[in-house]
XYZ file of C-alpha atoms in Angstrom:
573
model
C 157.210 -72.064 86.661
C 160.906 -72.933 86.061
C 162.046 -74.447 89.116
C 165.751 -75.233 87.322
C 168.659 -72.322 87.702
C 168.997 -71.890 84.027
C 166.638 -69.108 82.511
C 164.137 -70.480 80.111
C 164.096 -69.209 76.368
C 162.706 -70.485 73.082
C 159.620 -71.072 75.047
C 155.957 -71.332 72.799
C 152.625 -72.178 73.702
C 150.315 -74.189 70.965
C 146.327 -74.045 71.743
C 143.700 -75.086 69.831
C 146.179 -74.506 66.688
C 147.726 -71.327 67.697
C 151.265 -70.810 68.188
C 152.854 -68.089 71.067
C 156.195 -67.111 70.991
C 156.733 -65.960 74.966
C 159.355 -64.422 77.340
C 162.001 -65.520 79.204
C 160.839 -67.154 82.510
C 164.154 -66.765 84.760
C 165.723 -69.366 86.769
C 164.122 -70.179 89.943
C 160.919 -68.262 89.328
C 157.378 -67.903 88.217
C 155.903 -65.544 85.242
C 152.549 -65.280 83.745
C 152.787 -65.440 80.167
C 149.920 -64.708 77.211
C 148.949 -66.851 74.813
C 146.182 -66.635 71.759
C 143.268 -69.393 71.238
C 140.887 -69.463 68.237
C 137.339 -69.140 69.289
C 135.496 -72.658 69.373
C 131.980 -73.990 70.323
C 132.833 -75.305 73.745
C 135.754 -73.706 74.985
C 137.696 -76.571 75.283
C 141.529 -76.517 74.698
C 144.732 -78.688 75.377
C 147.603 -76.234 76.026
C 151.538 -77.702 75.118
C 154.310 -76.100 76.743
C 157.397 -76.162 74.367
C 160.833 -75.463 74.579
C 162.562 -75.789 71.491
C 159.676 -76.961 69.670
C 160.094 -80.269 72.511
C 156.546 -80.597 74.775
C 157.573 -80.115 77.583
C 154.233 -80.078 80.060
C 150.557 -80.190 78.920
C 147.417 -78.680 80.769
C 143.657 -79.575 79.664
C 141.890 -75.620 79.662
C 138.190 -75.090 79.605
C 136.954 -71.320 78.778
C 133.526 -69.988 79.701
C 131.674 -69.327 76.108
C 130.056 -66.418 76.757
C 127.620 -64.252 74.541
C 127.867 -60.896 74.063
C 124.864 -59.710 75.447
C 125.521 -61.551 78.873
C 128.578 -60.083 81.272
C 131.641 -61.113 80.506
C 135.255 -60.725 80.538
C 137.799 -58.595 77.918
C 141.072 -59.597 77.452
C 144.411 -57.170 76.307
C 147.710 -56.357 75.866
C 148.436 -54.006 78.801
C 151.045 -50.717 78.033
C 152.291 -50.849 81.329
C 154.212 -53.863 81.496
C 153.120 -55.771 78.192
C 151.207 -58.271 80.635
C 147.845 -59.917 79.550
C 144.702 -58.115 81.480
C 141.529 -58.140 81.603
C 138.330 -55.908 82.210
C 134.195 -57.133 82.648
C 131.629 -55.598 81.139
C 128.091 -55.766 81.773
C 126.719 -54.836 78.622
C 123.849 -52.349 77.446
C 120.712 -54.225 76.428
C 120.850 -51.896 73.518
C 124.300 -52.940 71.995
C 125.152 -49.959 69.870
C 127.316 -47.132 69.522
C 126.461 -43.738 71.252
C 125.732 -44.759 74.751
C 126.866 -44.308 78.328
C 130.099 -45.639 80.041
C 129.985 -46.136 83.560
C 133.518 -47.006 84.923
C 133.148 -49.360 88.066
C 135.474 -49.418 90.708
C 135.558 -53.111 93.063
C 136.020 -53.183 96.356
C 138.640 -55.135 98.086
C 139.000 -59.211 97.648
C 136.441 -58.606 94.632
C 137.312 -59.257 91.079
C 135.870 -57.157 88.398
C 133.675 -59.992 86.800
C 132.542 -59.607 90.166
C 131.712 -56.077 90.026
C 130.343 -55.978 86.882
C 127.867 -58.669 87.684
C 127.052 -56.699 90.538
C 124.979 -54.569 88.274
C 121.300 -55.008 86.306
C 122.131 -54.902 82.936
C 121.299 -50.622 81.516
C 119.075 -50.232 78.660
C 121.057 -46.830 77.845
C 124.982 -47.675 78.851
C 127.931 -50.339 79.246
C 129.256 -51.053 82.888
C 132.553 -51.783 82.553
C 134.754 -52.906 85.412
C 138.469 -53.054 85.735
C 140.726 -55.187 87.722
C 142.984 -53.251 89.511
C 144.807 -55.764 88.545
C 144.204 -57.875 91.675
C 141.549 -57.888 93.835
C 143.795 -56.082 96.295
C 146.153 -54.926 94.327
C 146.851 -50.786 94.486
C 143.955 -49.852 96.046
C 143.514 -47.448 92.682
C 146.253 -45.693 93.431
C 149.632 -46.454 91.542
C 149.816 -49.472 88.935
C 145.757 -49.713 89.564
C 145.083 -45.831 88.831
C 146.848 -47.101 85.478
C 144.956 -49.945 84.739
C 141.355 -48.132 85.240
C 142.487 -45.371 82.821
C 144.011 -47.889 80.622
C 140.744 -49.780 80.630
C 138.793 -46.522 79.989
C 140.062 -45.384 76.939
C 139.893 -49.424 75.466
C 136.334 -49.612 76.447
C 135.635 -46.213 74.992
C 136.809 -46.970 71.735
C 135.474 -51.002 71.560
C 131.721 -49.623 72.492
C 132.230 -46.408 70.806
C 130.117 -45.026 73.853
C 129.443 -40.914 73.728
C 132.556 -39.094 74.459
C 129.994 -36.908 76.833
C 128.420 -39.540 78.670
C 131.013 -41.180 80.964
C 130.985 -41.913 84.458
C 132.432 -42.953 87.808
C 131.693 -44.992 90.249
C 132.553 -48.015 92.485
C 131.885 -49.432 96.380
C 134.640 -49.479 99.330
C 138.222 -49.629 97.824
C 136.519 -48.849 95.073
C 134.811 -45.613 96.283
C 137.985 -44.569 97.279
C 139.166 -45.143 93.979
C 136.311 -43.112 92.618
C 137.557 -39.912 94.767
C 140.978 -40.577 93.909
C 140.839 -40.980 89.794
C 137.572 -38.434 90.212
C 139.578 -35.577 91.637
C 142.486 -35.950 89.657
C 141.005 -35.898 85.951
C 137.760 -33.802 86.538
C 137.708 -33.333 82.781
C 137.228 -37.025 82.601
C 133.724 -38.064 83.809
C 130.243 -36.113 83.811
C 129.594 -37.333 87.647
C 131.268 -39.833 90.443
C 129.329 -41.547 92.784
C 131.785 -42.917 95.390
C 129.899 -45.693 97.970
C 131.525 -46.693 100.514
C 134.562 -45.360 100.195
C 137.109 -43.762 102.210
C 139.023 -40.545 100.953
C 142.287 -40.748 101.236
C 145.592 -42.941 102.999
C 145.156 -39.723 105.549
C 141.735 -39.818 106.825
C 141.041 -43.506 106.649
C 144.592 -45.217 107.502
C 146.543 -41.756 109.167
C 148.976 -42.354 105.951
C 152.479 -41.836 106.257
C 154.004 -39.191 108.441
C 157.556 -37.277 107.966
C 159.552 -34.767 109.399
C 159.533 -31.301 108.436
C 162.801 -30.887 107.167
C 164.085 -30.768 103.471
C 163.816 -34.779 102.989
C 160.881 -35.064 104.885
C 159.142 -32.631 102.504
C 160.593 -34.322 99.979
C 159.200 -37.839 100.430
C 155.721 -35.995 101.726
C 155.716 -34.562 98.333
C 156.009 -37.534 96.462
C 152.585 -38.637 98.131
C 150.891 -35.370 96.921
C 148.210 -37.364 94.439
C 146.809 -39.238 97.548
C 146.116 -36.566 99.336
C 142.245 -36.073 97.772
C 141.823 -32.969 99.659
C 144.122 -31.280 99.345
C 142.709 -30.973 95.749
C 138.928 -30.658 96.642
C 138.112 -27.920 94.482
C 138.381 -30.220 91.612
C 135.413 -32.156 92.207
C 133.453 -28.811 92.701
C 132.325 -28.602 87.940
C 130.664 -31.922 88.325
C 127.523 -33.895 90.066
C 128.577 -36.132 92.969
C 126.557 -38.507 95.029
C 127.825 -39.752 97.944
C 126.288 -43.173 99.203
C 127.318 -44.935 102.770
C 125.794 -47.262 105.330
C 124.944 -45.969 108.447
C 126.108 -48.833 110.595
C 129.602 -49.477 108.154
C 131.708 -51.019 110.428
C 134.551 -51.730 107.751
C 134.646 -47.996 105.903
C 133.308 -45.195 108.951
C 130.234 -43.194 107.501
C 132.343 -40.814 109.115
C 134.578 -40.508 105.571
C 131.231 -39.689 103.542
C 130.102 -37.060 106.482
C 133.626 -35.426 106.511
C 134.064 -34.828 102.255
C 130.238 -33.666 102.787
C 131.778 -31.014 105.525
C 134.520 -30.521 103.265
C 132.227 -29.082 99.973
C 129.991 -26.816 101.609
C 129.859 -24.462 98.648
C 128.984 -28.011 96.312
C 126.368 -26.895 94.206
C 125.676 -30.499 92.777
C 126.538 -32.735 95.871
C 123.625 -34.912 96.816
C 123.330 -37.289 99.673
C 122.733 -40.770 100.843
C 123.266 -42.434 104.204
C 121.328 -45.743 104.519
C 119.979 -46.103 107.838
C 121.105 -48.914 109.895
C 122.349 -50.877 106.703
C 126.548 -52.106 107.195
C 129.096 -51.750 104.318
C 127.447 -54.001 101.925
C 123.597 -54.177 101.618
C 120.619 -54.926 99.357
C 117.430 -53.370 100.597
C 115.396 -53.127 97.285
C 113.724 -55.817 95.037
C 115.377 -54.791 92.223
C 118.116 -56.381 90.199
C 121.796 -55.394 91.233
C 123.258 -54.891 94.679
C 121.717 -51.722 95.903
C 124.831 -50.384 97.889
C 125.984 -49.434 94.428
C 123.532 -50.129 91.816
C 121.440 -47.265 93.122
C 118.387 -45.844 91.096
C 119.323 -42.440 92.027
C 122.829 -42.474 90.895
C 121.457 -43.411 87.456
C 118.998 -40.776 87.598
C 121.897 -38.654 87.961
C 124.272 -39.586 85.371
C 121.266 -39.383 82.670
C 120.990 -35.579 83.807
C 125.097 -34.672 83.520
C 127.390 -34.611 80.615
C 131.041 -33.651 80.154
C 130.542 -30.611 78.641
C 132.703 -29.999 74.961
C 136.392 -27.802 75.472
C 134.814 -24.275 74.003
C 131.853 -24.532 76.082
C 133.843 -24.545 78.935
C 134.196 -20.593 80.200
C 136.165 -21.410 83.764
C 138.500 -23.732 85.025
C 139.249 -24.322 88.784
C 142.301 -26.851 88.809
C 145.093 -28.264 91.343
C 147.018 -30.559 90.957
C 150.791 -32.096 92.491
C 152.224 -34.638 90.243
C 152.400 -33.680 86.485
C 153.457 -36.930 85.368
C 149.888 -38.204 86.971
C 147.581 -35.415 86.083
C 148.572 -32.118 84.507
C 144.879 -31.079 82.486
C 141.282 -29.988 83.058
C 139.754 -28.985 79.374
C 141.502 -26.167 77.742
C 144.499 -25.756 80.138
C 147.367 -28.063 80.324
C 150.531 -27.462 83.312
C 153.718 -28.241 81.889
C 156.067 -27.173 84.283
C 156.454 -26.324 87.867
C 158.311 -24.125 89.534
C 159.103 -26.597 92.319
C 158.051 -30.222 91.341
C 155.801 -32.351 93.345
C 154.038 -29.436 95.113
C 150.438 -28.638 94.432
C 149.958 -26.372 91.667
C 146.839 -24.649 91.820
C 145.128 -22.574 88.568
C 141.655 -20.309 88.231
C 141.347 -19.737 84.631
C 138.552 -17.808 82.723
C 138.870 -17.493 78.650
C 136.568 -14.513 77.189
C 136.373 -15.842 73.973
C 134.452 -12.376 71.991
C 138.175 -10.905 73.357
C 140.411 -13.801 72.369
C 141.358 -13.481 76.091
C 142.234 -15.654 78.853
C 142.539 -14.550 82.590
C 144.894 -16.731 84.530
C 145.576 -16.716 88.431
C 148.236 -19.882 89.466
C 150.477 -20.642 91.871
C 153.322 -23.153 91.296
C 153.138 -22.854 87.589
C 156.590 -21.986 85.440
C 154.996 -22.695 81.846
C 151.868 -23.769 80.940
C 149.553 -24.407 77.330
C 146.212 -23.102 76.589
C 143.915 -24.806 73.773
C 142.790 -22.415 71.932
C 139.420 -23.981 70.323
C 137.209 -21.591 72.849
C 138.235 -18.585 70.855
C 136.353 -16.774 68.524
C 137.704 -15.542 65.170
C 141.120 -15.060 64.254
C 144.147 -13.067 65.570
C 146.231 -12.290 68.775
C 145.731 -14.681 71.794
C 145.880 -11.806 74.660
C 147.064 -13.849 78.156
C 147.264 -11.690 81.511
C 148.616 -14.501 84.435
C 148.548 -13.001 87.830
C 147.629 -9.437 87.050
C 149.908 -8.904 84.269
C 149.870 -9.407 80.505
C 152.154 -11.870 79.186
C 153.519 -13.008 75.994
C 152.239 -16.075 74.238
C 153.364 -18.385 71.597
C 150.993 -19.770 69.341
C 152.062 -22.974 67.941
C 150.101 -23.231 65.157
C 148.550 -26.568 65.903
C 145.330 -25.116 68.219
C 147.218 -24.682 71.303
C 149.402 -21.595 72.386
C 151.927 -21.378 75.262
C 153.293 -19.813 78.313
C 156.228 -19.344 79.706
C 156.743 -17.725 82.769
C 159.753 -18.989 83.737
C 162.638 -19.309 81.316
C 164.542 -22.472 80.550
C 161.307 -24.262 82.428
C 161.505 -27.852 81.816
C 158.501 -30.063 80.413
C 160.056 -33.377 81.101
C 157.540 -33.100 84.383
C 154.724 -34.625 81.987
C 156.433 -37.615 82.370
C 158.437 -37.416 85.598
C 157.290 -36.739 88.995
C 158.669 -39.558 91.239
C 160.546 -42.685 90.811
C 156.821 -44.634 90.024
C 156.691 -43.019 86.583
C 159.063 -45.681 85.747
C 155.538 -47.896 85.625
C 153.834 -45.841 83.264
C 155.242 -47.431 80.089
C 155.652 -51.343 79.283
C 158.614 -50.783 81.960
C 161.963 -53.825 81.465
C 164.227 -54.562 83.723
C 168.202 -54.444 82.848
C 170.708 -56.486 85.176
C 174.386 -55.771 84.625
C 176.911 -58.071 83.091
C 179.915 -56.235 84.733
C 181.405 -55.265 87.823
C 182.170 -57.757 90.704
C 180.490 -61.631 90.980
C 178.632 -60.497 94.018
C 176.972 -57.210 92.604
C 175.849 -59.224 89.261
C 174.468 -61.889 91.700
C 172.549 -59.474 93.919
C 171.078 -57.521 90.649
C 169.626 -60.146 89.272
C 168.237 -61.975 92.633
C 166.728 -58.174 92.715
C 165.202 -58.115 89.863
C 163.458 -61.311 90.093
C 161.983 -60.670 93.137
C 160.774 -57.450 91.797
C 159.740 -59.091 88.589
C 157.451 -61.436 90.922
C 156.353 -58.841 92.884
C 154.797 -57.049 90.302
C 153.105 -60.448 89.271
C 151.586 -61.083 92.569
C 150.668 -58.016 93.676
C 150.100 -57.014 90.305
C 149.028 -59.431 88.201
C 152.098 -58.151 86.337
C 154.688 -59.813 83.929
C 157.929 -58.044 83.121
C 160.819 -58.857 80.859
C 164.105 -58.715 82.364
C 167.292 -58.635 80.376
C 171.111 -57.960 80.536
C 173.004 -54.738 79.842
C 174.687 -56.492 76.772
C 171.335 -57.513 75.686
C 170.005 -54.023 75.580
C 173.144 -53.046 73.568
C 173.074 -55.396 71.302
C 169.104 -54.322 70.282
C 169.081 -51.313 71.930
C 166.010 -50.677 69.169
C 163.704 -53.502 70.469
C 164.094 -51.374 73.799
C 163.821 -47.720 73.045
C 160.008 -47.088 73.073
C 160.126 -48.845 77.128
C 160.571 -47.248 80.430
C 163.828 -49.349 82.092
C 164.754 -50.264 85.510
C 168.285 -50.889 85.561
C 170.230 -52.354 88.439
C 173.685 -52.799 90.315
C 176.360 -50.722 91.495
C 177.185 -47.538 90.083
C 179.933 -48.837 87.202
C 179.427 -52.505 87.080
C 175.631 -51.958 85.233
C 176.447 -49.978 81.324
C 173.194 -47.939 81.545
C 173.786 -47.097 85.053
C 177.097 -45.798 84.531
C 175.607 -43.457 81.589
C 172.709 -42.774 83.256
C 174.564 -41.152 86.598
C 176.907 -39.025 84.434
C 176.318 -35.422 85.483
C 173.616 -36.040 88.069
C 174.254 -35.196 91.537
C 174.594 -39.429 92.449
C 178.176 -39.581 92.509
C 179.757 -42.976 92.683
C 182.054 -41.200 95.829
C 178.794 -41.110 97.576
C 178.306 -44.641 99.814
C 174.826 -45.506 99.896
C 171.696 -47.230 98.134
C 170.184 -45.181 95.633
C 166.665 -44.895 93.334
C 166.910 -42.391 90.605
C 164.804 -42.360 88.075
C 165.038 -39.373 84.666
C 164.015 -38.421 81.520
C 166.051 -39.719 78.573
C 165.415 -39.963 75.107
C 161.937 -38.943 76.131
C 160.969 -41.896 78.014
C 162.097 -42.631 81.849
C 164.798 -44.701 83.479
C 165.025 -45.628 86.762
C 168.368 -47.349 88.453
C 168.347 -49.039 91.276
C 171.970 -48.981 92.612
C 174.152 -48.929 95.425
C 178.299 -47.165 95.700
C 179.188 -50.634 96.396
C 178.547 -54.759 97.698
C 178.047 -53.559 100.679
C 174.999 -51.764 100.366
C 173.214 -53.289 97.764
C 171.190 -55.990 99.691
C 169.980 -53.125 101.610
C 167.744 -51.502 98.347
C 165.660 -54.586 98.931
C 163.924 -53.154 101.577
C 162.511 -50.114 99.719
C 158.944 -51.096 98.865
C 158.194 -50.396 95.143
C 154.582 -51.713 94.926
C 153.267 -50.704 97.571
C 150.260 -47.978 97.203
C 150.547 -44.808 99.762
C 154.586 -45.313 99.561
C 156.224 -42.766 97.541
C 159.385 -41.950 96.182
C 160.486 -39.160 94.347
C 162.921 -38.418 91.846
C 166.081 -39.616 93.600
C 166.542 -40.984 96.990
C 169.855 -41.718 98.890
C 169.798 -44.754 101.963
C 172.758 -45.218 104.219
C 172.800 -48.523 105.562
C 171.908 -47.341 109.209
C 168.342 -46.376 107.940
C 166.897 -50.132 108.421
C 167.515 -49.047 112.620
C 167.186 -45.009 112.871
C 164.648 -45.076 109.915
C 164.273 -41.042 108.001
C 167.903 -40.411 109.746
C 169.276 -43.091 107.391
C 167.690 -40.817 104.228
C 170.651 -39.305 103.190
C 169.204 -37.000 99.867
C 165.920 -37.146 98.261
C 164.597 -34.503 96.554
C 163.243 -33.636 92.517
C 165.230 -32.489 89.669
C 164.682 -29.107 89.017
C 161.304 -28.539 87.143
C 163.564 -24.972 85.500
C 166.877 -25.652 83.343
């Protein structure tokens, strides 16, 4: 906490021995920072702030000492912001490699030590919990759909589980989770079990509502990955139990009923509804809470597996947002013919033929893995009825295009919120006028601690010059820059040729692909209008934005008639 106006640099940490360099911590403001400890017998530790190799404040720290074999918590570097995070496992009482992963989703105001603790220990699998990175947090969505894949593949590699054997599951905000990662990446996971859990912004909390006009469908397209329905089909290649109280008084039974309703043609969808029991229960003697840790679920995962990429023979896939989810097993989307809409694909590969049969909507260019095939030889492709002409790159895959000059920046940008997806910094200006430099960087400290408390988050933020000076420390990071349209150096750059033109008065949030990573700007035509970005919620789950938005000032009192532009870039060159 640096409760002085100067920023605070040349900052380390010494515990137990071991130095840490850390961040900046701005003027006026609070960051979490990381810091390695040495392993010791009692987990006891005196932590020394210095600046400038001068203590400067000293805190006793006790850690619990934990054994492997018992739950416990996982620390790590996260790649979405560089912030220290954690996951909980409770582990297999057969510690080795080759087992199951089941990937458990917490409910809301629970932590994942919680949730993993929530669970008898598995004599055939690790139950690994992550964070969400609060016990709010995104609701899964977001920064916390992040964090649960990030903690995936990290878990997957420490326990070396079976690629085949991994599985979803988790209770209230967490069972919504499970229909929300489940139905986006249903190459991902053998089976889901959602408990609890509501499916979607729409049917539990009516979700956001707009206008039928080109904005309107604009900003409703932006919010196409919460819309769990609207990709339904997806869950339709894999088991799914769905598990609710009877008497839930916090998450309607009515939201299990309805996706029941909603997969009639399910031919794996089994069914629970406790009678009489409320959102969280524990009818059974057995270890584990048994709203979640559920015999039967088990008994289902042990009978599915993700099956291997040529054993797969069709594919059934929509999705909206590249950027979030563009694959299901041997067929990747990427490009769109209008971005943000839901793509849709039915794909059948006859390998003896070297053939795949493709039927899409909302597809411009797409790329088939070719491992399904047999032999050697042409890769025939017919897409809607007609044969079309593929390029085999050489590497396993082959690909499509059906439209030319289509654009496969989409993989990384669909909506301002792709910004997040990589170790994101945050760039104030250095020029333009006193007041603009002032707002920027009051702006980017409050969305620097934003991301911290909602987020468990912590963010470098640094100058324009700074960037220029080491522009190579920067240029594997998604950036946020901020300030008026010529007073920030990126921003300037970043608005040549795009359709933001400094003429234009408003607030505007553009993000795009450069250098193959993505930038975002935060900016306004003047000091007029910049106080007013502050009002555009970044962190906030079931709030969308796509590529590029456009506020006049009046939209804090006449709301989407204040929405001057918003829209995607064009998915085709």
């Amino acid at each position: 906490r640096n409760a002085s106006e100067t920023d605070a640099d040349n900052l380390t940490i010494d515990a137990g021995g071991t130095t840490t360099k850390i961040g900046r911590v701005m003027g006026m403001s609070v960051r979490k920072v990381g810091f390695e400890v040495k392993p010791n017998a009692d987990g006891k530790y005196i932590v020394n702030l210095k600046r400038a190799g001068k203590t400067v404040d000293t805190l006793p720290l006790t850690l619990r000492v934990r054994d492997k074999q018992t739950s416990h918590k996982r620390t790590f570097v996260s790649q979405i912001d560089g912030s220290i995070q954690y996951y909980a496992v409770q582990p297999s009482l057969r510690d080795a490699p080759g087992q199951a992963l089941f990937l458990s989703l917490h409910g809301a105001s629970v932590e994942g030590l919680g949730q993993a603790e929530s669970y008898s220990q598995k004599s055939w699998g690790y139950v690994v919990s992550p964070t969400n990175r609060r016990p709010y947090g995104f609701n899964w969505e977001d920064i916390g759909r992040l964090d649960a894949l990030e903690v995936l593949e990290l878990a997957k590699k420490r326990y070396q589980t079976d690629p085949a054997q991994t599985y979803l599951t988790g209770h209230s905000m967490g069972g919504h989770g499970t229909y929300h990662l489940g139905v986006l990446y249903p190459d991902k996971f053998a089976a889901i079990a959602p408990c609890s859990g509501w499916i979607s912004y729409f049917s539990y909390a009516n979700g956001a509502t707009y206008p039928d006009t080109p904005v309107g469908n604009a900003l409703k397209r932006a919010m196409g990955a919460s819309d769990t329905l609207s990709m339904k089909s997806n869950f339709l290649n894999k088991p799914m139990l769905l598990m609710h109280g009877e008497a839930d008084d916090n998450v309607p039974v009515t939201e299990a009923r309805n996706m029941r309703k909603e997969l009639p043609d399910h031919k794996m969808l089994y069914w629970h509804e406790e009678k009489g029991a409320g959102h969280w229960y524990d009818t059974d003697d057995e270890p584990g809470a048994g709203c979640q840790d559920f015999a039967p679920i088990f008994d289902m995962f042990a009978r599915a597996r993700i099956p291997k990429v040529n054993e797969v023979r069709d594919i059934d896939f929509k999705t909206p947002n590249l950027a979030i989810s563009n694959k299901a097993y041997w067929f990747k989307i990427n490009t769109q013919d209008e971005a943000g809409s839901l793509s849709s694909v039915k794909a059948t590969v006859f390998p003896g033929l070297r053939k795949f049969v493709v039927t899409s909507t909302n597809v411009a260019s797409f790329s088939l893995d070719l491992s399904p095939l047999n032999g050697t030889g042409k890769v025939n492709v017919e897409v809607n009825g007609k044969a079309v002409s593929v390029n085999d790159l050489g590497n396993g895959w082959a690909k499509v295009e059906l439209v030319k000059g289509a654009n496969e920046n989409q993989a990384l940008l669909t909506g301002f919120k792709s910004v997040f997806n990589n170790h994101v910094t945050l760039v104030i200006p250095t020029g333009g006028s006193n007041s603009v430099q002032k707002w920027a960087r009051n702006k980017a400290r409050y969305d620097a601690e934003q991301l911290w408390y909602i987020g468990n988050g912590s963010v470098d933020v640094i100058s324009d010059k700074e960037y220029f000076a080491t522009p190579k420390r920067y240029n594997h990071r998604n950036l946020i820059v901020y300030g008026d349209q010529l007073g920030n150096g990126l921003t300037s750059i970043l608005h040549k040729g795009e359709r933001m033109s400094p003429r234009q008065s408003g607030i505007f949030f553009v993000a795009s692909v450069h250098d193959g990573r993505v930038i975002g700007s935060i900016a306004a035509s003047d000091e007029n209008y910049v106080r007013y970005a502050d009002r555009v919620p970044l962190f906030t789950a079931g709030a969308a934005l796509p590529d590029y938005l456009q506020l006049n000032k009046s939209f804090l009192i006449e709301g989407m008639k204040g929405v001057q532009n918003a829209g995607f870039w064009s998915p085709v060159e």
